[in-house]
CSV table of C-alpha atoms in Angstrom, one decimal:
chain,number,residue,atom,x,y,z
A,6,UNK,CA,57.3,1.0,-15.6
A,7,UNK,CA,54.0,-1.4,-16.4
A,8,UNK,CA,54.4,-3.2,-13.3
A,9,UNK,CA,54.1,-0.2,-11.4
A,10,UNK,CA,51.2,1.4,-13.5
A,11,UNK,CA,49.3,-1.7,-13.3
A,12,UNK,CA,48.2,-2.0,-9.6
A,13,UNK,CA,47.4,2.2,-9.9
A,14,UNK,CA,45.0,1.5,-12.9
A,15,UNK,CA,43.5,-1.3,-11.0
A,16,UNK,CA,42.9,0.4,-8.1
A,17,UNK,CA,41.2,3.5,-9.8
A,18,UNK,CA,38.7,1.6,-11.8
A,19,UNK,CA,35.4,2.6,-10.8
A,20,UNK,CA,32.5,0.7,-8.7
A,21,UNK,CA,29.6,-0.8,-10.4
A,22,UNK,CA,26.9,1.6,-10.4
A,23,UNK,CA,23.3,1.3,-8.9
A,24,UNK,CA,22.0,2.0,-12.1
A,25,UNK,CA,24.0,-1.1,-13.6
A,26,UNK,CA,22.7,-3.1,-10.7
A,27,UNK,CA,19.1,-2.1,-11.4
A,28,UNK,CA,19.1,-2.4,-15.2
A,29,UNK,CA,20.5,-6.2,-14.8
A,30,UNK,CA,18.2,-7.4,-12.0
A,31,UNK,CA,15.1,-6.5,-13.9
A,32,UNK,CA,16.1,-8.7,-16.6
A,33,UNK,CA,16.3,-11.6,-14.2
A,34,UNK,CA,13.4,-14.0,-14.2
A,35,UNK,CA,13.2,-13.9,-10.3
A,36,UNK,CA,12.7,-10.0,-10.7
A,37,UNK,CA,9.9,-10.3,-13.9
A,38,UNK,CA,8.1,-13.4,-11.5
A,39,UNK,CA,7.9,-11.0,-8.7
A,40,UNK,CA,7.3,-7.8,-10.5
A,41,UNK,CA,4.2,-9.7,-12.8
A,42,UNK,CA,3.7,-6.7,-15.0
A,43,UNK,CA,2.8,-4.5,-12.4
A,44,UNK,CA,3.5,-0.4,-11.9
A,45,UNK,CA,6.7,0.1,-10.0
A,46,UNK,CA,6.1,3.1,-7.9
A,47,UNK,CA,9.2,3.0,-6.0
A,48,UNK,CA,12.5,1.8,-6.7
A,49,UNK,CA,15.5,2.8,-4.0
A,50,UNK,CA,19.0,1.2,-3.8
A,51,UNK,CA,21.7,1.2,-1.1
A,52,UNK,CA,25.4,0.6,-1.4
A,53,UNK,CA,26.8,-1.8,0.8
A,54,UNK,CA,31.0,-1.8,0.2
A,55,UNK,CA,31.5,-3.3,2.9
A,56,UNK,CA,30.4,-6.3,1.9
A,57,UNK,CA,30.3,-5.9,-1.8
A,58,UNK,CA,26.3,-5.7,-2.3
A,59,UNK,CA,23.9,-4.2,-3.6
A,60,UNK,CA,20.3,-3.8,-2.1
A,61,UNK,CA,17.2,-2.6,-4.0
A,62,UNK,CA,13.8,-1.7,-2.9
A,63,UNK,CA,10.9,-2.0,-5.0
A,64,UNK,CA,6.8,-1.1,-4.5
A,65,UNK,CA,4.4,-2.4,-6.6
A,66,UNK,CA,0.5,-2.2,-6.4
A,67,UNK,CA,-1.1,-5.7,-5.1
A,68,UNK,CA,-2.7,-7.9,-7.6
A,69,UNK,CA,-6.6,-7.6,-8.4
A,70,UNK,CA,-8.9,-9.9,-7.0
A,71,UNK,CA,-12.8,-10.6,-6.6
A,72,UNK,CA,-12.0,-9.2,-2.9
A,73,UNK,CA,-9.9,-6.2,-3.9
A,74,UNK,CA,-11.7,-4.3,-1.2
A,75,UNK,CA,-10.2,-6.4,1.6
A,76,UNK,CA,-6.8,-6.5,0.0
A,77,UNK,CA,-3.8,-3.7,1.2
A,78,UNK,CA,-2.9,-1.6,-1.5
A,79,UNK,CA,0.7,-2.5,-2.0
A,80,UNK,CA,3.1,-5.3,-1.7
A,81,UNK,CA,7.0,-4.6,-1.6
A,82,UNK,CA,10.2,-6.6,-1.6
A,83,UNK,CA,14.1,-6.0,-0.9
A,84,UNK,CA,16.3,-7.4,-3.5
A,85,UNK,CA,20.0,-8.2,-2.9
A,86,UNK,CA,22.5,-8.4,-5.7
A,87,UNK,CA,26.0,-8.8,-6.7
A,88,UNK,CA,27.2,-5.3,-8.0
A,89,UNK,CA,29.4,-6.6,-10.9
A,90,UNK,CA,26.7,-9.1,-12.4
A,91,UNK,CA,23.1,-7.7,-11.1
A,92,UNK,CA,22.7,-11.3,-10.4
A,93,UNK,CA,20.5,-11.9,-6.9
A,94,UNK,CA,22.7,-13.4,-4.3
A,95,UNK,CA,19.6,-14.5,-2.2
A,96,UNK,CA,16.1,-15.2,-2.3
A,97,UNK,CA,14.0,-11.7,-2.4
A,98,UNK,CA,12.9,-10.6,0.6
A,99,UNK,CA,8.8,-9.8,-0.4
A,100,UNK,CA,6.2,-8.9,1.8
A,101,UNK,CA,2.6,-9.5,0.9
A,102,UNK,CA,0.4,-8.8,4.0
A,103,UNK,CA,0.5,-6.0,7.1
A,104,UNK,CA,3.7,-6.7,9.2
A,105,UNK,CA,3.1,-7.9,13.1
A,106,UNK,CA,6.2,-6.4,14.3
A,107,UNK,CA,5.0,-2.6,14.0
A,108,UNK,CA,7.4,-2.0,11.2
A,109,UNK,CA,5.9,0.3,8.4
A,110,UNK,CA,3.6,-1.3,6.1
A,111,UNK,CA,3.9,-1.7,2.3
A,112,UNK,CA,4.1,2.1,0.9
A,113,UNK,CA,5.0,3.8,4.5
A,114,UNK,CA,8.7,2.7,4.0
A,115,UNK,CA,10.1,6.2,4.3
A,116,UNK,CA,13.8,5.7,4.2
A,117,UNK,CA,16.8,3.1,3.8
A,118,UNK,CA,20.0,3.5,6.4
A,119,UNK,CA,22.7,1.2,5.2
A,120,UNK,CA,24.4,-0.1,8.9
A,121,UNK,CA,27.6,-2.4,7.9
A,122,UNK,CA,29.1,-4.3,10.1
A,123,UNK,CA,31.7,-6.6,8.7
A,124,UNK,CA,33.1,-8.2,5.8
A,125,UNK,CA,30.0,-11.0,6.5
A,126,UNK,CA,27.2,-9.0,7.8
A,127,UNK,CA,25.3,-5.8,7.3
A,128,UNK,CA,22.1,-4.4,7.7
A,129,UNK,CA,19.2,-2.2,5.9
A,130,UNK,CA,17.1,-0.1,8.7
A,131,UNK,CA,13.8,1.0,7.1
A,132,UNK,CA,11.9,2.0,10.2
A,133,UNK,CA,10.5,5.7,10.6
A,134,UNK,CA,11.9,8.0,12.8
A,135,UNK,CA,14.5,5.9,15.3
A,136,UNK,CA,12.4,2.8,14.7
A,137,UNK,CA,14.4,-0.4,15.0
A,138,UNK,CA,13.5,-2.4,11.7
A,139,UNK,CA,16.4,-4.0,9.8
A,140,UNK,CA,16.9,-6.0,6.7
A,141,UNK,CA,19.6,-8.3,7.9
A,142,UNK,CA,22.3,-9.8,5.8
A,143,UNK,CA,24.9,-12.5,6.9
A,144,UNK,CA,27.1,-14.4,4.5
A,145,UNK,CA,26.5,-18.2,5.0
A,146,UNK,CA,29.3,-20.0,3.1
A,147,UNK,CA,28.8,-19.5,-0.4
A,148,UNK,CA,25.5,-17.8,-0.4
A,149,UNK,CA,23.7,-14.9,1.6
A,150,UNK,CA,20.9,-15.1,4.2
A,151,UNK,CA,18.6,-12.2,4.3
A,152,UNK,CA,15.7,-12.0,7.1
A,153,UNK,CA,13.8,-9.4,8.9
A,154,UNK,CA,14.1,-8.2,12.1
A,155,UNK,CA,12.3,-8.3,14.3
A,156,UNK,CA,11.8,-11.5,13.7
A,157,UNK,CA,7.3,-11.8,13.6
A,158,UNK,CA,7.6,-15.6,14.9
A,159,UNK,CA,8.9,-13.9,18.2
A,160,UNK,CA,7.2,-12.3,21.0
A,161,UNK,CA,8.7,-8.5,21.6
A,162,UNK,CA,10.0,-9.7,24.6
A,163,UNK,CA,12.2,-12.3,22.5
A,164,UNK,CA,13.0,-9.6,20.1
A,165,UNK,CA,14.2,-7.5,22.4
A,166,UNK,CA,15.4,-9.1,25.7
A,167,UNK,CA,17.4,-6.0,27.4
A,168,UNK,CA,13.7,-4.1,27.0
A,169,UNK,CA,11.9,-7.3,29.0
A,170,UNK,CA,14.7,-7.0,31.4
A,171,UNK,CA,14.7,-3.3,31.8
A,172,UNK,CA,11.0,-3.8,32.4
A,173,UNK,CA,11.1,-6.3,35.6
A,174,UNK,CA,14.0,-4.4,37.0
A,175,UNK,CA,10.9,-1.6,37.0
A,176,UNK,CA,8.7,-3.5,38.3
A,177,UNK,CA,10.6,-5.4,41.3
A,178,UNK,CA,9.9,-8.5,43.5
A,179,UNK,CA,6.9,-10.4,41.9
A,180,UNK,CA,5.3,-11.2,45.2
A,181,UNK,CA,5.4,-15.1,44.6
A,182,UNK,CA,5.0,-16.3,41.0
A,183,UNK,CA,5.5,-15.5,37.7
A,184,UNK,CA,4.3,-12.4,36.4
A,185,UNK,CA,1.6,-12.5,33.6
A,186,UNK,CA,2.4,-10.2,30.5
A,187,UNK,CA,0.7,-9.4,27.4
A,188,UNK,CA,3.5,-8.0,24.5
A,189,UNK,CA,2.7,-6.0,21.7
A,190,UNK,CA,4.4,-3.8,19.3
A,191,UNK,CA,3.2,-0.1,18.9
A,192,UNK,CA,3.6,0.5,15.3
A,193,UNK,CA,5.9,2.9,13.4
A,194,UNK,CA,7.6,3.6,16.8
A,195,UNK,CA,10.4,2.4,19.0
A,196,UNK,CA,8.1,1.5,21.8
A,197,UNK,CA,6.9,-1.9,23.1
A,198,UNK,CA,3.7,-2.2,25.5
A,199,UNK,CA,3.3,-4.6,27.9
A,200,UNK,CA,-0.2,-4.9,29.5
A,201,UNK,CA,-0.8,-7.0,32.8
A,202,UNK,CA,-3.1,-10.0,32.6
A,203,UNK,CA,-3.9,-9.7,36.7
A,204,UNK,CA,-5.0,-5.9,36.5
A,205,UNK,CA,-5.7,-3.0,34.4
A,206,UNK,CA,-2.0,-1.8,33.8
A,207,UNK,CA,0.0,-0.8,30.9
A,208,UNK,CA,3.8,-0.3,30.5
A,209,UNK,CA,6.1,1.4,27.7
A,210,UNK,CA,9.0,0.2,27.0
A,211,UNK,CA,11.5,2.1,24.7
A,212,UNK,CA,13.1,-0.6,22.5
A,213,UNK,CA,16.0,1.2,21.6
A,214,UNK,CA,17.5,2.3,24.8
A,215,UNK,CA,15.9,0.0,27.2
A,216,UNK,CA,13.7,1.6,29.6
A,217,UNK,CA,10.5,2.2,31.0
A,218,UNK,CA,8.7,5.2,29.9
A,219,UNK,CA,6.8,6.1,33.3
A,220,UNK,CA,5.2,9.3,31.9
A,221,UNK,CA,3.5,7.6,28.7
A,222,UNK,CA,2.7,4.3,31.0
A,223,UNK,CA,0.8,6.5,33.5
A,224,UNK,CA,-0.9,8.4,30.6
A,225,UNK,CA,-1.9,5.1,28.8
A,226,UNK,CA,-2.9,3.2,31.2
A,227,UNK,CA,-5.2,6.1,32.1
A,228,UNK,CA,-7.1,6.4,28.7
A,229,UNK,CA,-7.5,2.6,28.5
A,230,UNK,CA,-8.6,1.8,32.1
A,231,UNK,CA,-11.1,4.6,32.2
A,232,UNK,CA,-12.6,3.7,29.0
A,233,UNK,CA,-13.0,-0.1,30.0
A,234,UNK,CA,-14.2,1.1,33.8
A,235,UNK,CA,-18.1,0.2,33.7
A,236,UNK,CA,-18.2,-0.9,30.0
A,237,UNK,CA,-17.1,-4.5,30.5
A,238,UNK,CA,-17.3,-7.1,33.2
A,239,UNK,CA,-16.2,-6.0,36.8
A,240,UNK,CA,-14.2,-9.2,36.8
A,241,UNK,CA,-12.6,-8.9,33.7
A,242,UNK,CA,-11.4,-5.0,33.0
A,243,UNK,CA,-7.8,-6.4,31.7
A,244,UNK,CA,-5.8,-5.3,28.4
A,245,UNK,CA,-5.8,-7.2,25.8
A,246,UNK,CA,-3.5,-6.2,23.1
A,247,UNK,CA,-2.8,-8.0,19.4
A,248,UNK,CA,0.9,-8.5,18.6
A,249,UNK,CA,0.9,-5.4,17.1
A,250,UNK,CA,-1.4,-2.8,18.8
A,251,UNK,CA,-3.2,-0.7,16.2
A,252,UNK,CA,-6.9,-0.5,18.0
A,253,UNK,CA,-8.2,-2.3,20.5
A,254,UNK,CA,-12.0,-2.7,20.9
A,255,UNK,CA,-13.8,-4.5,23.7
A,256,UNK,CA,-17.4,-5.4,24.1
A,257,UNK,CA,-20.0,-5.1,27.1
A,258,UNK,CA,-22.3,-7.5,27.8
A,259,UNK,CA,-25.4,-8.3,26.3
A,260,UNK,CA,-26.6,-6.5,23.2
A,261,UNK,CA,-24.4,-3.6,23.8
A,262,UNK,CA,-22.1,-2.5,20.9
A,263,UNK,CA,-18.3,-2.5,21.1
A,264,UNK,CA,-18.2,-0.7,24.5
A,265,UNK,CA,-14.4,0.7,24.5
A,266,UNK,CA,-12.3,1.4,20.8
A,267,UNK,CA,-9.1,2.3,21.3
A,268,UNK,CA,-6.7,3.4,18.7
A,269,UNK,CA,-2.7,3.7,19.4
A,270,UNK,CA,-0.6,6.3,17.9
A,271,UNK,CA,0.8,5.4,14.7
A,272,UNK,CA,3.6,8.5,13.7
A,273,UNK,CA,6.1,7.7,16.8
A,274,UNK,CA,4.8,8.8,19.9
A,275,UNK,CA,3.6,6.8,22.5
A,276,UNK,CA,-0.1,7.3,22.9
A,277,UNK,CA,-3.5,6.3,22.6
A,278,UNK,CA,-6.9,7.7,22.4
A,279,UNK,CA,-9.8,5.9,23.7
A,280,UNK,CA,-13.6,6.4,23.3
A,281,UNK,CA,-16.3,4.3,25.4
A,282,UNK,CA,-19.8,3.3,23.9
A,283,UNK,CA,-22.6,2.4,26.9
A,284,UNK,CA,-24.3,0.7,24.4
A,285,UNK,CA,-26.8,1.0,21.1
A,286,UNK,CA,-27.8,4.2,20.7
A,287,UNK,CA,-31.4,3.0,20.0
A,288,UNK,CA,-33.1,-0.1,21.4
A,289,UNK,CA,-35.1,-2.6,19.3
A,290,UNK,CA,-38.6,-1.2,20.4
A,291,UNK,CA,-37.4,2.3,19.4
A,292,UNK,CA,-35.9,1.2,15.9
A,293,UNK,CA,-39.3,-0.5,15.6
A,294,UNK,CA,-41.1,3.0,16.4
A,295,UNK,CA,-38.8,4.8,14.3
A,296,UNK,CA,-39.2,2.7,11.1
A,297,UNK,CA,-43.0,3.0,11.5
A,298,UNK,CA,-43.4,6.9,12.2
A,299,UNK,CA,-40.8,7.5,9.1
A,300,UNK,CA,-37.9,8.6,11.8
A,301,UNK,CA,-35.7,6.1,10.8
A,302,UNK,CA,-36.3,6.5,6.7
A,303,UNK,CA,-35.6,10.8,7.3
A,304,UNK,CA,-32.4,9.7,9.3
A,305,UNK,CA,-31.0,7.4,6.7
A,306,UNK,CA,-31.5,10.0,4.3
A,307,UNK,CA,-29.9,12.4,5.7
A,308,UNK,CA,-26.8,10.1,6.0
A,309,UNK,CA,-27.5,9.0,2.3
A,310,UNK,CA,-27.1,13.0,1.1
A,311,UNK,CA,-24.1,13.5,2.9
A,312,UNK,CA,-22.6,10.6,1.1
A,313,UNK,CA,-23.4,12.0,-2.2
A,314,UNK,CA,-22.2,15.2,-1.3
A,315,UNK,CA,-19.2,13.7,-0.3
A,316,UNK,CA,-18.6,11.8,-3.5
A,317,UNK,CA,-19.5,14.8,-5.8
A,318,UNK,CA,-16.5,16.5,-3.5
A,319,UNK,CA,-14.1,13.7,-4.4
A,320,UNK,CA,-15.3,13.7,-8.0
A,321,UNK,CA,-14.9,17.6,-8.6
A,322,UNK,CA,-11.1,16.8,-7.1
A,323,UNK,CA,-10.1,14.4,-9.4
A,324,UNK,CA,-11.4,16.3,-12.1
A,325,UNK,CA,-9.8,19.7,-11.4
A,326,UNK,CA,-6.5,17.7,-10.7
A,327,UNK,CA,-6.6,15.7,-14.0
A,328,UNK,CA,-7.4,19.0,-15.9
A,329,UNK,CA,-4.2,20.5,-14.2
A,330,UNK,CA,-2.3,17.5,-15.5
A,331,UNK,CA,-3.2,17.3,-18.8
A,332,UNK,CA,-2.6,21.3,-19.3
A,333,UNK,CA,1.0,20.8,-17.5
A,334,UNK,CA,1.3,18.1,-20.3
A,335,UNK,CA,0.2,20.3,-23.1
A,336,UNK,CA,2.2,23.2,-22.0
A,337,UNK,CA,5.4,21.2,-22.0
A,338,UNK,CA,5.7,20.9,-18.0
A,339,UNK,CA,5.5,17.0,-18.9
A,340,UNK,CA,7.1,15.6,-15.8
A,341,UNK,CA,4.9,17.2,-13.6
A,342,UNK,CA,1.9,15.9,-15.4
A,343,UNK,CA,3.5,12.5,-15.0
A,344,UNK,CA,3.7,13.1,-11.4
A,345,UNK,CA,0.4,14.4,-10.7
A,346,UNK,CA,-0.9,11.2,-12.3
A,347,UNK,CA,1.2,8.9,-10.6
A,348,UNK,CA,0.1,10.5,-7.5
A,349,UNK,CA,-3.8,10.2,-8.4
A,350,UNK,CA,-3.1,6.9,-9.4
A,351,UNK,CA,-1.4,5.8,-5.8
A,352,UNK,CA,-3.7,7.3,-3.7
A,353,UNK,CA,-6.6,5.5,-5.6
A,354,UNK,CA,-5.2,2.2,-4.4
A,355,UNK,CA,-4.1,3.5,-0.6
A,356,UNK,CA,-7.7,4.0,-0.6
A,357,UNK,CA,-8.0,0.5,-1.5
A,358,UNK,CA,-9.1,0.8,-4.9
A,359,UNK,CA,-12.8,2.0,-4.2
A,360,UNK,CA,-14.6,1.6,-7.4
A,361,UNK,CA,-17.9,-0.2,-6.6
A,362,UNK,CA,-20.5,0.9,-8.8
A,363,UNK,CA,-24.6,0.2,-9.9
A,364,UNK,CA,-24.5,-1.7,-6.0
A,365,UNK,CA,-26.5,0.4,-4.1
A,366,UNK,CA,-30.0,-1.2,-3.3
A,367,UNK,CA,-33.0,-0.3,-1.4
A,368,UNK,CA,-32.1,-1.5,1.4
A,369,UNK,CA,-29.1,0.5,1.6
A,370,UNK,CA,-30.8,3.8,-0.2
A,371,UNK,CA,-34.5,3.5,0.5
A,372,UNK,CA,-35.3,6.8,-2.1
A,373,UNK,CA,-35.2,5.5,-5.5
A,374,UNK,CA,-34.1,9.1,-6.9
A,375,UNK,CA,-31.2,9.6,-4.5
A,376,UNK,CA,-30.4,6.1,-5.3
A,377,UNK,CA,-30.3,7.0,-8.8
A,378,UNK,CA,-28.2,10.0,-8.1
A,379,UNK,CA,-25.7,8.2,-5.9
A,380,UNK,CA,-25.2,5.2,-8.4
A,381,UNK,CA,-24.6,8.0,-11.3
A,382,UNK,CA,-22.1,9.6,-9.5
A,383,UNK,CA,-20.4,6.4,-8.3
A,384,UNK,CA,-20.0,5.8,-12.4
A,385,UNK,CA,-18.8,8.8,-13.1
A,386,UNK,CA,-16.2,8.5,-10.9
A,387,UNK,CA,-15.4,5.1,-12.5
A,388,UNK,CA,-15.1,6.8,-15.7
A,389,UNK,CA,-13.0,9.7,-14.6
A,390,UNK,CA,-10.6,7.1,-12.7
A,391,UNK,CA,-10.1,5.2,-16.4
A,392,UNK,CA,-9.3,8.6,-17.7
A,393,UNK,CA,-6.4,9.1,-15.5
A,394,UNK,CA,-5.0,5.7,-15.8
A,395,UNK,CA,-5.6,5.9,-19.2
A,396,UNK,CA,-3.9,9.2,-19.7
A,397,UNK,CA,-0.9,8.3,-17.4
A,398,UNK,CA,-0.5,5.3,-19.5
A,399,UNK,CA,-0.4,7.1,-22.6
A,400,UNK,CA,2.1,9.9,-21.4
A,401,UNK,CA,4.5,6.7,-20.2
A,402,UNK,CA,4.1,5.6,-23.7
A,403,UNK,CA,5.1,8.6,-24.8
A,404,UNK,CA,8.4,8.9,-22.6
A,405,UNK,CA,8.9,4.9,-24.0
A,406,UNK,CA,8.5,3.9,-20.4
A,407,UNK,CA,6.8,0.7,-22.3
A,408,UNK,CA,7.1,-1.8,-19.2
A,409,UNK,CA,5.1,1.2,-16.9
A,410,UNK,CA,2.7,1.9,-19.5
A,411,UNK,CA,1.5,-1.4,-20.3
A,412,UNK,CA,1.4,-1.8,-16.2
A,413,UNK,CA,-1.0,1.0,-16.4
A,414,UNK,CA,-3.0,0.1,-19.3
A,415,UNK,CA,-3.6,-3.3,-17.5
A,416,UNK,CA,-5.0,-1.7,-14.3
A,417,UNK,CA,-7.0,0.5,-16.6
A,418,UNK,CA,-8.2,-2.5,-18.8
A,419,UNK,CA,-9.3,-4.8,-14.8
A,420,UNK,CA,-11.2,-1.4,-13.8
A,421,UNK,CA,-13.2,-1.6,-16.6
A,422,UNK,CA,-13.5,-5.3,-16.8
A,423,UNK,CA,-14.8,-5.7,-13.2
A,424,UNK,CA,-17.2,-2.6,-13.8
A,425,UNK,CA,-18.7,-3.0,-16.8
A,426,UNK,CA,-17.5,0.3,-18.4
A,427,UNK,CA,-15.6,0.9,-21.9
A,428,UNK,CA,-13.2,2.9,-22.7
A,429,UNK,CA,-12.3,2.0,-26.6
A,430,UNK,CA,-9.8,4.7,-26.9
A,431,UNK,CA,-7.5,2.4,-24.7
A,432,UNK,CA,-7.9,-0.2,-27.2
A,433,UNK,CA,-6.2,2.3,-29.3
A,434,UNK,CA,-3.5,3.3,-27.2
A,435,UNK,CA,-2.8,-0.4,-26.2
A,436,UNK,CA,-2.6,-1.1,-29.9
A,437,UNK,CA,0.3,1.7,-30.2
A,438,UNK,CA,2.3,0.5,-27.1
A,439,UNK,CA,2.4,-3.2,-28.2
A,440,UNK,CA,3.2,-2.0,-31.6
A,441,UNK,CA,6.2,-0.6,-30.1
A,442,UNK,CA,7.2,-2.9,-28.0
A,443,UNK,CA,7.5,-6.0,-30.7
A,444,UNK,CA,4.6,-7.4,-29.8
A,445,UNK,CA,2.8,-8.0,-32.8
A,446,UNK,CA,-0.1,-10.5,-31.8
A,447,UNK,CA,-0.8,-8.3,-28.7
A,448,UNK,CA,-1.0,-5.1,-31.1
A,449,UNK,CA,-3.1,-7.0,-33.8
A,450,UNK,CA,-5.9,-7.8,-31.2
A,451,UNK,CA,-5.8,-4.3,-29.8
A,452,UNK,CA,-6.5,-2.8,-33.0
A,453,UNK,CA,-9.1,-4.9,-34.1
A,454,UNK,CA,-11.2,-4.5,-30.7
A,455,UNK,CA,-10.9,-0.6,-31.2
A,456,UNK,CA,-11.8,-0.5,-34.4
A,457,UNK,CA,-14.9,-2.9,-33.6
A,458,UNK,CA,-16.5,0.3,-31.9
A,459,UNK,CA,-17.5,3.6,-32.5
A,460,UNK,CA,-14.4,5.5,-33.9
A,461,UNK,CA,-13.7,8.7,-35.5
A,462,UNK,CA,-12.8,8.7,-39.4
A,463,UNK,CA,-9.5,9.9,-38.7
A,464,UNK,CA,-8.6,7.1,-36.0
A,465,UNK,CA,-10.1,4.5,-38.4
A,466,UNK,CA,-7.8,5.7,-41.1
A,467,UNK,CA,-5.0,5.1,-38.3
A,468,UNK,CA,-5.9,2.0,-37.1
A,469,UNK,CA,-6.2,0.1,-40.4
A,470,UNK,CA,-3.0,1.0,-42.0
A,471,UNK,CA,-1.3,0.4,-38.2
A,472,UNK,CA,-2.9,-3.0,-38.2
A,473,UNK,CA,-2.4,-3.6,-42.4
A,474,UNK,CA,1.3,-3.1,-41.8
A,475,UNK,CA,1.1,-5.5,-38.3
A,476,UNK,CA,-0.6,-7.9,-40.5
A,477,UNK,CA,1.7,-7.9,-43.6
A,478,UNK,CA,4.5,-8.5,-41.1
A,479,UNK,CA,3.0,-11.5,-39.7
A,480,UNK,CA,2.5,-13.4,-42.9
């Protein structure tokens, strides 16, 4: 009977799990180098049994730099692994800049859908709604090639030749000579845009079912061309689009402000909204007169008061959310607390790590009292942000999610260092974390830093006891 049973037993063996792939991948140097100790906001896996692969998607914060305000908030990457070992079968496909093909940027990937094709090729669709954005996998002898579609090195017309052909058919004969078109992607949508370089005209083409959307083409052409009409040079009223059409701005002549600003829809529909400016709100002589009679100072003061009120509302919202999370934690609903603090952390990053404090000078805010109030509010919000990060790190440490806790504590420390603020309990929490992770030297350094500052008697006794234990072990 044994020869008959053996094939059945082999056939019934369970397929390698996504959890095993995740655990094994995270141990690899390639993954650890890419992660760089950063917090994992998202981890999603897709099973591709037809090609015998697992694909993982990960989202982390961008790295701290001096130019933090100009950076994208997140980086992401796709990892393709052998399910049996969790080892990479291709280099990681990492994204660190805004995509130029209209696909969802880092932090806005809403779904992953497998698209098996054969035993040697497959794809993962990650575009939002019906958007055609793919991670393509192709077997190449003993390795796999991984690439993005659409390829950013090619124009929309080259990536979607059937859509380009559909537009040519709809436009008909060219009346001699080649028609010059400026192609662009409309972000987070299935739509391609083509603008004429001979007249003010725009066409909207479906990239999935290759055809021209006549209704959207007329509506968007009218919106843009009416905005451009009379605000730019009469002999240059053409629509100029970047490769991905998030916005478009055109300036008028002379000293005018941007005369026509257009913002393209980013939620799937084919649409654009434009606003025209007819020059400066005030001429230079008017500005000088307003400065002399105090009207400009008063106008700036009103704007500064609005900014102060907005800062206070933001602070109160953060304070309430943090207090609610603390209540959830203390009453045993720790999962909800972790989720709330993680959301606050992510929202802060999505807004570009706004944390500038003590930077308001007399040119930005002329009124000394108002300037002081604004700076105080900014500084208070930095302290609150640091408290939220510290709370999240402590909660993760309590759940023994040590690598995640370390990433959040590192973020908190970077914030405090960059702004010249201090939160000594962070040193105590980092000491406890490093102790539990087996990082003795780092734990000793953190406890010593904690004891150099003002602490309670109970805190001192606790830190000194833990420090003595670690120092004895290190001898």
